[in-house]
Short mmCIF file of N, CA and C in Angstrom, two decimals:
data_model
loop_
_atom_site.label_atom_id
_atom_site.label_comp_id
_atom_site.label_asym_id
_atom_site.label_seq_id
_atom_site.Cartn_x
_atom_site.Cartn_y
_atom_site.Cartn_z
N MET G 1 0.64 -0.82 0.29
CA MET G 1 -0.04 0.03 0.14
C MET G 1 0.59 1.32 0.04
N GLU G 2 0.78 2.05 -0.73
CA GLU G 2 1.24 3.30 -0.67
C GLU G 2 0.97 4.05 0.19
N GLN G 3 2.02 5.37 0.47
CA GLN G 3 1.86 5.48 2.05
C GLN G 3 1.87 7.16 1.33
N LEU G 4 1.03 8.40 1.79
CA LEU G 4 0.87 9.34 1.49
C LEU G 4 0.99 10.25 2.76
N CYS G 5 1.48 11.41 2.19
CA CYS G 5 2.27 12.75 3.21
C CYS G 5 0.88 13.12 3.87
N GLU G 6 0.96 12.93 5.21
CA GLU G 6 0.12 14.00 5.93
C GLU G 6 0.27 15.27 5.70
N TRP G 7 1.24 15.96 4.92
CA TRP G 7 1.07 17.11 4.99
C TRP G 7 0.87 17.90 3.67
N CYS G 8 0.92 16.99 2.90
CA CYS G 8 0.42 17.94 1.55
C CYS G 8 0.15 16.83 0.16
N GLY G 9 0.16 15.16 1.08
CA GLY G 9 -0.96 14.34 -0.29
C GLY G 9 -0.16 13.49 -1.00
N GLY G 10 1.23 14.02 -1.40
CA GLY G 10 2.28 13.04 -2.12
C GLY G 10 2.29 12.51 -1.44
N LYS G 11 3.51 11.55 -2.33
CA LYS G 11 4.24 9.92 -1.87
C LYS G 11 4.89 9.79 -0.84
N ALA G 12 4.79 9.10 -0.28
CA ALA G 12 5.73 9.10 1.17
C ALA G 12 6.40 7.72 1.23
N ASN G 13 7.72 7.50 1.18
CA ASN G 13 8.43 6.56 1.63
C ASN G 13 8.49 6.73 3.11
N LYS G 14 8.78 5.19 3.23
CA LYS G 14 9.58 4.82 5.06
C LYS G 14 10.81 4.94 4.94
N GLY G 15 11.28 5.27 5.89
CA GLY G 15 12.72 5.90 6.10
C GLY G 15 12.77 5.53 7.95
N GLU G 16 13.92 6.46 8.62
CA GLU G 16 14.18 6.41 9.48
C GLU G 16 14.72 7.91 10.31
N ASN G 17 14.30 8.20 11.51
CA ASN G 17 15.44 9.30 11.59
C ASN G 17 15.41 10.31 13.28
N THR G 18 16.61 10.82 13.61
CA THR G 18 16.42 10.72 15.05
C THR G 18 15.47 12.24 15.23
N VAL G 19 14.86 11.65 16.61
CA VAL G 19 13.66 12.82 17.20
C VAL G 19 14.28 12.99 18.82
N TYR G 20 14.01 14.11 19.26
CA TYR G 20 13.79 14.19 20.52
C TYR G 20 12.86 14.41 21.35
N TRP G 21 12.29 13.88 22.21
CA TRP G 21 11.15 13.55 23.19
C TRP G 21 11.64 13.84 24.61
N GLU G 22 10.46 14.83 25.28
CA GLU G 22 10.10 14.74 26.94
C GLU G 22 9.69 13.82 27.46
N LEU G 23 10.85 13.26 28.35
CA LEU G 23 9.63 12.03 29.42
C LEU G 23 8.53 12.80 29.89
N PRO G 24 7.33 11.29 30.40
CA PRO G 24 6.19 12.02 30.77
C PRO G 24 6.52 12.61 32.53
N ASP G 25 7.48 12.63 32.82
CA ASP G 25 7.45 13.71 33.71
C ASP G 25 7.94 14.93 34.25
N GLY G 26 8.53 15.29 32.46
CA GLY G 26 8.98 16.83 32.20
C GLY G 26 9.97 16.66 32.92
N SER G 27 11.00 15.65 33.71
CA SER G 27 12.59 16.00 33.72
C SER G 27 13.24 16.37 32.71
N ARG G 28 13.07 15.71 31.87
CA ARG G 28 14.31 16.28 30.53
C ARG G 28 13.72 15.40 29.44
N ALA G 29 14.38 15.46 28.29
CA ALA G 29 14.60 14.94 27.20
C ALA G 29 15.52 14.41 26.61
N ILE G 30 15.06 13.02 25.96
CA ILE G 30 15.91 12.13 25.52
C ILE G 30 16.25 12.41 24.24
N GLN G 31 17.51 11.92 23.35
CA GLN G 31 17.62 11.50 21.80
C GLN G 31 16.76 10.03 21.54
N ILE G 32 16.36 9.53 20.67
CA ILE G 32 15.36 8.63 20.20
C ILE G 32 16.49 8.44 18.74
N THR G 33 17.09 7.76 18.39
CA THR G 33 18.03 7.78 17.09
C THR G 33 17.38 6.15 15.93
N THR G 34 17.20 6.50 14.80
CA THR G 34 16.52 5.58 14.15
C THR G 34 14.87 4.99 14.20
N THR G 35 14.20 6.11 14.66
CA THR G 35 12.79 6.60 14.56
C THR G 35 12.26 6.11 13.85
N PRO G 36 10.91 5.13 13.23
CA PRO G 36 10.59 5.25 11.87
C PRO G 36 9.77 6.27 11.71
N ALA G 37 10.12 6.51 10.36
CA ALA G 37 9.72 8.31 9.66
C ALA G 37 9.11 8.15 8.08
N ALA G 38 8.39 8.57 7.78
CA ALA G 38 7.53 8.94 6.76
C ALA G 38 8.44 10.35 5.65
N ILE G 39 9.09 10.31 5.20
CA ILE G 39 9.51 10.93 4.53
C ILE G 39 8.73 11.20 2.88
N CYS G 40 8.56 12.38 3.08
CA CYS G 40 7.59 12.93 1.90
C CYS G 40 8.67 13.12 0.30
N LEU G 41 8.12 12.54 -0.69
CA LEU G 41 9.24 13.12 -1.82
C LEU G 41 8.68 14.35 -2.31
N ASN G 42 7.31 14.84 -2.26
CA ASN G 42 7.19 15.97 -2.68
C ASN G 42 7.28 17.29 -1.74
N CYS G 43 6.98 17.13 -0.63
CA CYS G 43 7.40 18.43 0.39
C CYS G 43 8.75 18.34 1.30
N ASP G 44 9.42 17.49 1.19
CA ASP G 44 10.77 17.08 2.12
C ASP G 44 10.36 16.66 3.20
N MET G 45 8.90 16.56 3.86
CA MET G 45 8.54 16.69 5.46
C MET G 45 9.35 15.41 5.63
N VAL G 46 9.97 15.47 6.77
CA VAL G 46 10.11 14.45 7.37
C VAL G 46 9.28 13.78 8.95
N TYR G 47 8.20 13.37 9.33
CA TYR G 47 7.87 12.75 10.84
C TYR G 47 7.55 11.42 10.70
N GLN G 48 6.49 11.43 12.02
CA GLN G 48 6.66 10.19 12.58
C GLN G 48 4.99 10.08 12.65
N THR G 49 4.81 9.40 12.15
CA THR G 49 3.36 8.61 12.40
C THR G 49 2.44 8.77 13.42
N ASP G 50 0.93 9.00 13.51
CA ASP G 50 0.50 8.64 14.68
C ASP G 50 0.50 7.70 15.45
N GLU G 51 1.31 6.43 14.34
CA GLU G 51 0.90 4.95 15.16
C GLU G 51 2.30 5.00 16.06
N VAL G 52 3.35 5.59 15.13
CA VAL G 52 4.52 5.83 16.05
C VAL G 52 4.66 6.63 17.33
N ILE G 53 4.14 7.61 17.29
CA ILE G 53 4.17 8.51 18.14
C ILE G 53 3.19 8.07 19.50
N LYS G 54 2.39 7.26 19.33
CA LYS G 54 1.25 6.31 20.47
C LYS G 54 2.42 5.61 21.12
N GLN G 55 3.40 4.93 20.09
CA GLN G 55 4.18 4.01 20.38
C GLN G 55 5.26 4.45 21.31
N ILE G 56 5.79 5.03 21.15
CA ILE G 56 6.93 5.99 21.92
C ILE G 56 6.31 6.58 22.96
N GLU G 57 5.17 7.38 23.17
CA GLU G 57 4.35 7.47 24.54
C GLU G 57 4.22 6.87 25.28
N ASN G 58 3.38 5.87 24.74
CA ASN G 58 3.17 4.77 26.16
C ASN G 58 4.32 3.98 26.31
N GLN G 59 5.42 3.81 25.35
CA GLN G 59 6.20 2.97 25.97
C GLN G 59 7.40 3.81 26.96
N LEU G 60 7.28 5.35 26.67
CA LEU G 60 7.72 5.96 28.18
C LEU G 60 6.98 5.99 29.13
N PHE G 61 5.83 6.04 29.37
CA PHE G 61 4.78 6.17 30.30
C PHE G 61 4.89 4.83 31.07
N LEU G 62 5.46 3.65 30.24
CA LEU G 62 5.75 1.77 30.96
C LEU G 62 6.65 1.59 31.50
N VAL G 63 7.88 2.27 31.25
CA VAL G 63 9.16 1.52 31.21
C VAL G 63 9.65 2.61 32.70
N ASP G 64 10.91 2.50 33.03
CA ASP G 64 11.55 2.90 34.19
C ASP G 64 12.55 4.11 33.48
N THR G 65 12.04 5.29 33.22
CA THR G 65 12.86 6.16 32.62
C THR G 65 14.07 6.67 33.27
N LYS G 66 14.26 6.35 34.18
CA LYS G 66 15.85 6.07 34.78
C LYS G 66 17.15 5.65 34.39
N LYS G 67 16.51 4.42 34.07
CA LYS G 67 17.24 3.53 32.97
C LYS G 67 17.29 3.93 31.56
N ILE G 68 17.14 5.05 31.27
CA ILE G 68 17.35 5.68 29.58
C ILE G 68 18.56 6.82 30.22
N GLY G 69 19.30 6.71 29.46
CA GLY G 69 20.64 7.64 28.96
C GLY G 69 19.72 8.96 28.08
N LYS G 70 21.10 9.92 27.99
CA LYS G 70 20.28 10.70 26.96
C LYS G 70 20.17 10.20 25.99
N SER G 71 20.14 9.17 25.40
CA SER G 71 20.29 8.72 23.93
C SER G 71 19.75 7.58 23.99
N ILE G 72 18.89 6.96 22.87
CA ILE G 72 18.84 5.53 23.04
C ILE G 72 17.98 5.21 21.81
N SER G 73 18.25 4.03 20.89
CA SER G 73 17.75 3.88 19.69
C SER G 73 16.46 3.56 19.84
N TYR G 74 15.38 3.40 18.51
CA TYR G 74 14.14 3.04 18.83
C TYR G 74 14.19 1.49 19.13
N GLN G 75 14.52 0.54 18.70
CA GLN G 75 14.34 -1.04 19.22
C GLN G 75 14.75 -0.66 20.37
N ASP G 76 15.87 -0.06 20.79
CA ASP G 76 15.86 -0.47 22.20
C ASP G 76 15.06 0.02 23.07
N LEU G 77 14.93 1.11 22.99
CA LEU G 77 13.63 1.82 23.81
C LEU G 77 12.38 0.96 23.65
N MET G 78 11.61 0.41 22.73
CA MET G 78 10.95 -0.74 22.81
C MET G 78 11.40 -2.15 23.23
N ALA G 79 12.21 -2.41 23.58
CA ALA G 79 12.67 -3.52 24.22
C ALA G 79 12.60 -3.27 25.82
N LEU G 80 13.00 -2.07 25.93
CA LEU G 80 12.82 -2.31 27.94
C LEU G 80 11.92 -2.69 28.29
N PRO G 81 11.74 -3.59 29.25
CA PRO G 81 10.91 -4.16 30.11
C PRO G 81 9.81 -3.03 30.74
N ARG G 82 8.86 -3.45 30.51
CA ARG G 82 7.29 -2.43 31.22
C ARG G 82 7.33 -2.80 32.79
N LEU G 83 6.81 -1.79 33.68
CA LEU G 83 6.61 -1.72 34.94
C LEU G 83 4.84 -2.39 34.65
N LEU G 84 3.93 -1.90 34.03
CA LEU G 84 3.22 -2.47 33.59
C LEU G 84 2.52 -2.58 32.39
N LYS G 85 1.78 -3.90 32.34
CA LYS G 85 1.45 -4.75 30.78
C LYS G 85 0.65 -3.70 29.69
N ARG G 86 0.25 -2.42 29.92
CA ARG G 86 -0.22 -1.44 28.92
C ARG G 86 -0.73 -0.34 29.92
N ASN G 87 -1.18 0.72 28.94
CA ASN G 87 -1.27 1.98 29.69
C ASN G 87 -2.49 1.97 29.94
N TYR G 88 -2.73 1.99 31.42
CA TYR G 88 -4.56 2.33 31.90
C TYR G 88 -5.05 3.68 31.75
N PHE G 89 -4.11 4.42 31.27
CA PHE G 89 -5.14 5.29 31.26
C PHE G 89 -5.29 6.14 29.77
N ASP G 90 -4.92 5.16 28.82
CA ASP G 90 -5.02 5.55 27.52
C ASP G 90 -6.62 5.06 27.39
N PHE G 91 -7.79 5.95 27.16
CA PHE G 91 -8.78 5.71 27.08
C PHE G 91 -9.66 5.32 25.14
N THR G 92 -8.69 5.85 24.77
CA THR G 92 -8.76 5.75 23.05
C THR G 92 -8.87 4.27 22.34
#
Protein backbone atom coordinates (compact mmCIF):
# COMPACT_ATOMS: atom_id res chain seq x y z
CA MET A 1 0.00 0.00 0.00
CA GLU A 2 1.35 3.40 -0.97
CA GLN A 3 1.92 5.80 1.90
CA LEU A 4 0.74 9.37 1.42
CA CYS A 5 2.21 12.43 3.11
CA GLU A 6 0.01 13.73 5.91
CA TRP A 7 1.12 17.29 5.06
CA CYS A 8 0.77 17.64 1.28
CA GLY A 9 -0.78 14.36 0.12
CA GLY A 10 2.24 13.45 -2.03
CA LYS A 11 3.96 10.08 -2.03
CA ALA A 12 5.93 9.27 1.11
CA ASN A 13 8.49 6.56 1.71
CA LYS A 14 9.32 4.79 4.94
CA GLY A 15 12.59 5.82 6.54
CA GLU A 16 14.23 6.62 9.86
CA ASN A 17 15.39 9.72 11.67
CA THR A 18 16.44 10.97 15.07
CA VAL A 19 13.85 12.61 17.33
CA TYR A 20 13.96 14.33 20.69
CA TRP A 21 11.29 13.49 23.25
CA GLU A 22 10.37 14.95 26.60
CA LEU A 23 9.87 12.29 29.27
CA PRO A 24 6.34 12.00 30.71
CA ASP A 25 7.44 13.44 34.07
CA GLY A 26 8.93 16.49 32.32
CA SER A 27 12.31 15.98 33.97
CA ARG A 28 14.37 15.96 30.76
CA ALA A 29 14.40 15.21 27.06
CA ILE A 30 16.05 12.24 25.38
CA GLN A 31 17.31 11.51 21.89
CA ILE A 32 15.69 8.54 20.14
CA THR A 33 17.71 7.36 17.14
CA THR A 34 16.62 5.23 14.17
CA THR A 35 12.97 6.14 14.77
CA PRO A 36 10.58 5.03 12.00
CA ALA A 37 9.59 8.02 9.89
CA ALA A 38 7.64 9.00 6.81
CA ILE A 39 9.68 10.94 4.25
CA CYS A 40 7.69 12.89 1.66
CA LEU A 41 9.10 12.87 -1.86
CA ASN A 42 7.11 15.99 -2.76
CA CYS A 43 7.49 18.46 0.14
CA ASP A 44 10.52 16.82 1.85
CA MET A 45 8.70 16.69 5.21
CA VAL A 46 10.10 14.04 7.58
CA TYR A 47 7.74 13.07 10.38
CA GLN A 48 6.55 10.27 12.65
CA THR A 49 3.14 8.76 12.03
CA ASP A 50 0.46 8.87 14.72
CA GLU A 51 1.04 5.15 15.30
CA VAL A 52 4.77 5.61 16.01
CA ILE A 53 4.07 8.60 18.26
CA LYS A 54 1.58 6.56 20.29
CA GLN A 55 4.06 3.67 20.59
CA ILE A 56 6.79 5.99 21.90
CA GLU A 57 4.46 7.81 24.30
CA ASN A 58 3.07 4.56 25.71
CA GLN A 59 6.49 2.95 26.08
CA LEU A 60 7.94 5.98 27.88
CA PHE A 61 4.95 5.95 30.22
CA LEU A 62 5.35 2.23 30.99
CA VAL A 63 9.11 1.84 31.50
CA ASP A 64 11.55 2.99 34.17
CA THR A 65 12.83 6.13 32.43
CA LYS A 66 15.67 6.45 34.95
CA LYS A 67 17.33 3.59 33.08
CA ILE A 68 17.38 5.58 29.83
CA GLY A 69 20.45 7.68 29.17
CA LYS A 70 20.59 10.81 27.03
CA SER A 71 20.21 8.76 23.86
CA ILE A 72 18.58 5.43 22.98
CA SER A 73 17.65 3.72 19.74
CA TYR A 74 13.98 3.18 18.94
CA GLN A 75 14.52 -0.59 18.96
CA ASP A 76 16.22 -0.51 22.37
CA LEU A 77 13.47 1.72 23.78
CA MET A 78 10.76 -0.65 22.59
CA ALA A 79 12.68 -3.62 24.07
CA LEU A 80 12.88 -2.14 27.59
CA PRO A 81 10.88 -4.13 30.15
CA ARG A 82 7.57 -2.53 31.09
CA LEU A 83 6.52 -1.85 34.67
CA LEU A 84 2.86 -2.27 33.64
CA LYS A 85 1.33 -4.45 30.92
CA ARG A 86 -0.38 -1.53 29.23
CA ASN A 87 -1.20 2.14 29.64
CA TYR A 88 -4.33 2.06 31.79
CA PHE A 89 -4.80 5.82 31.32
CA ASP A 90 -5.19 5.58 27.53
CA PHE A 91 -8.92 5.49 26.82
CA THR A 92 -8.69 5.68 23.02
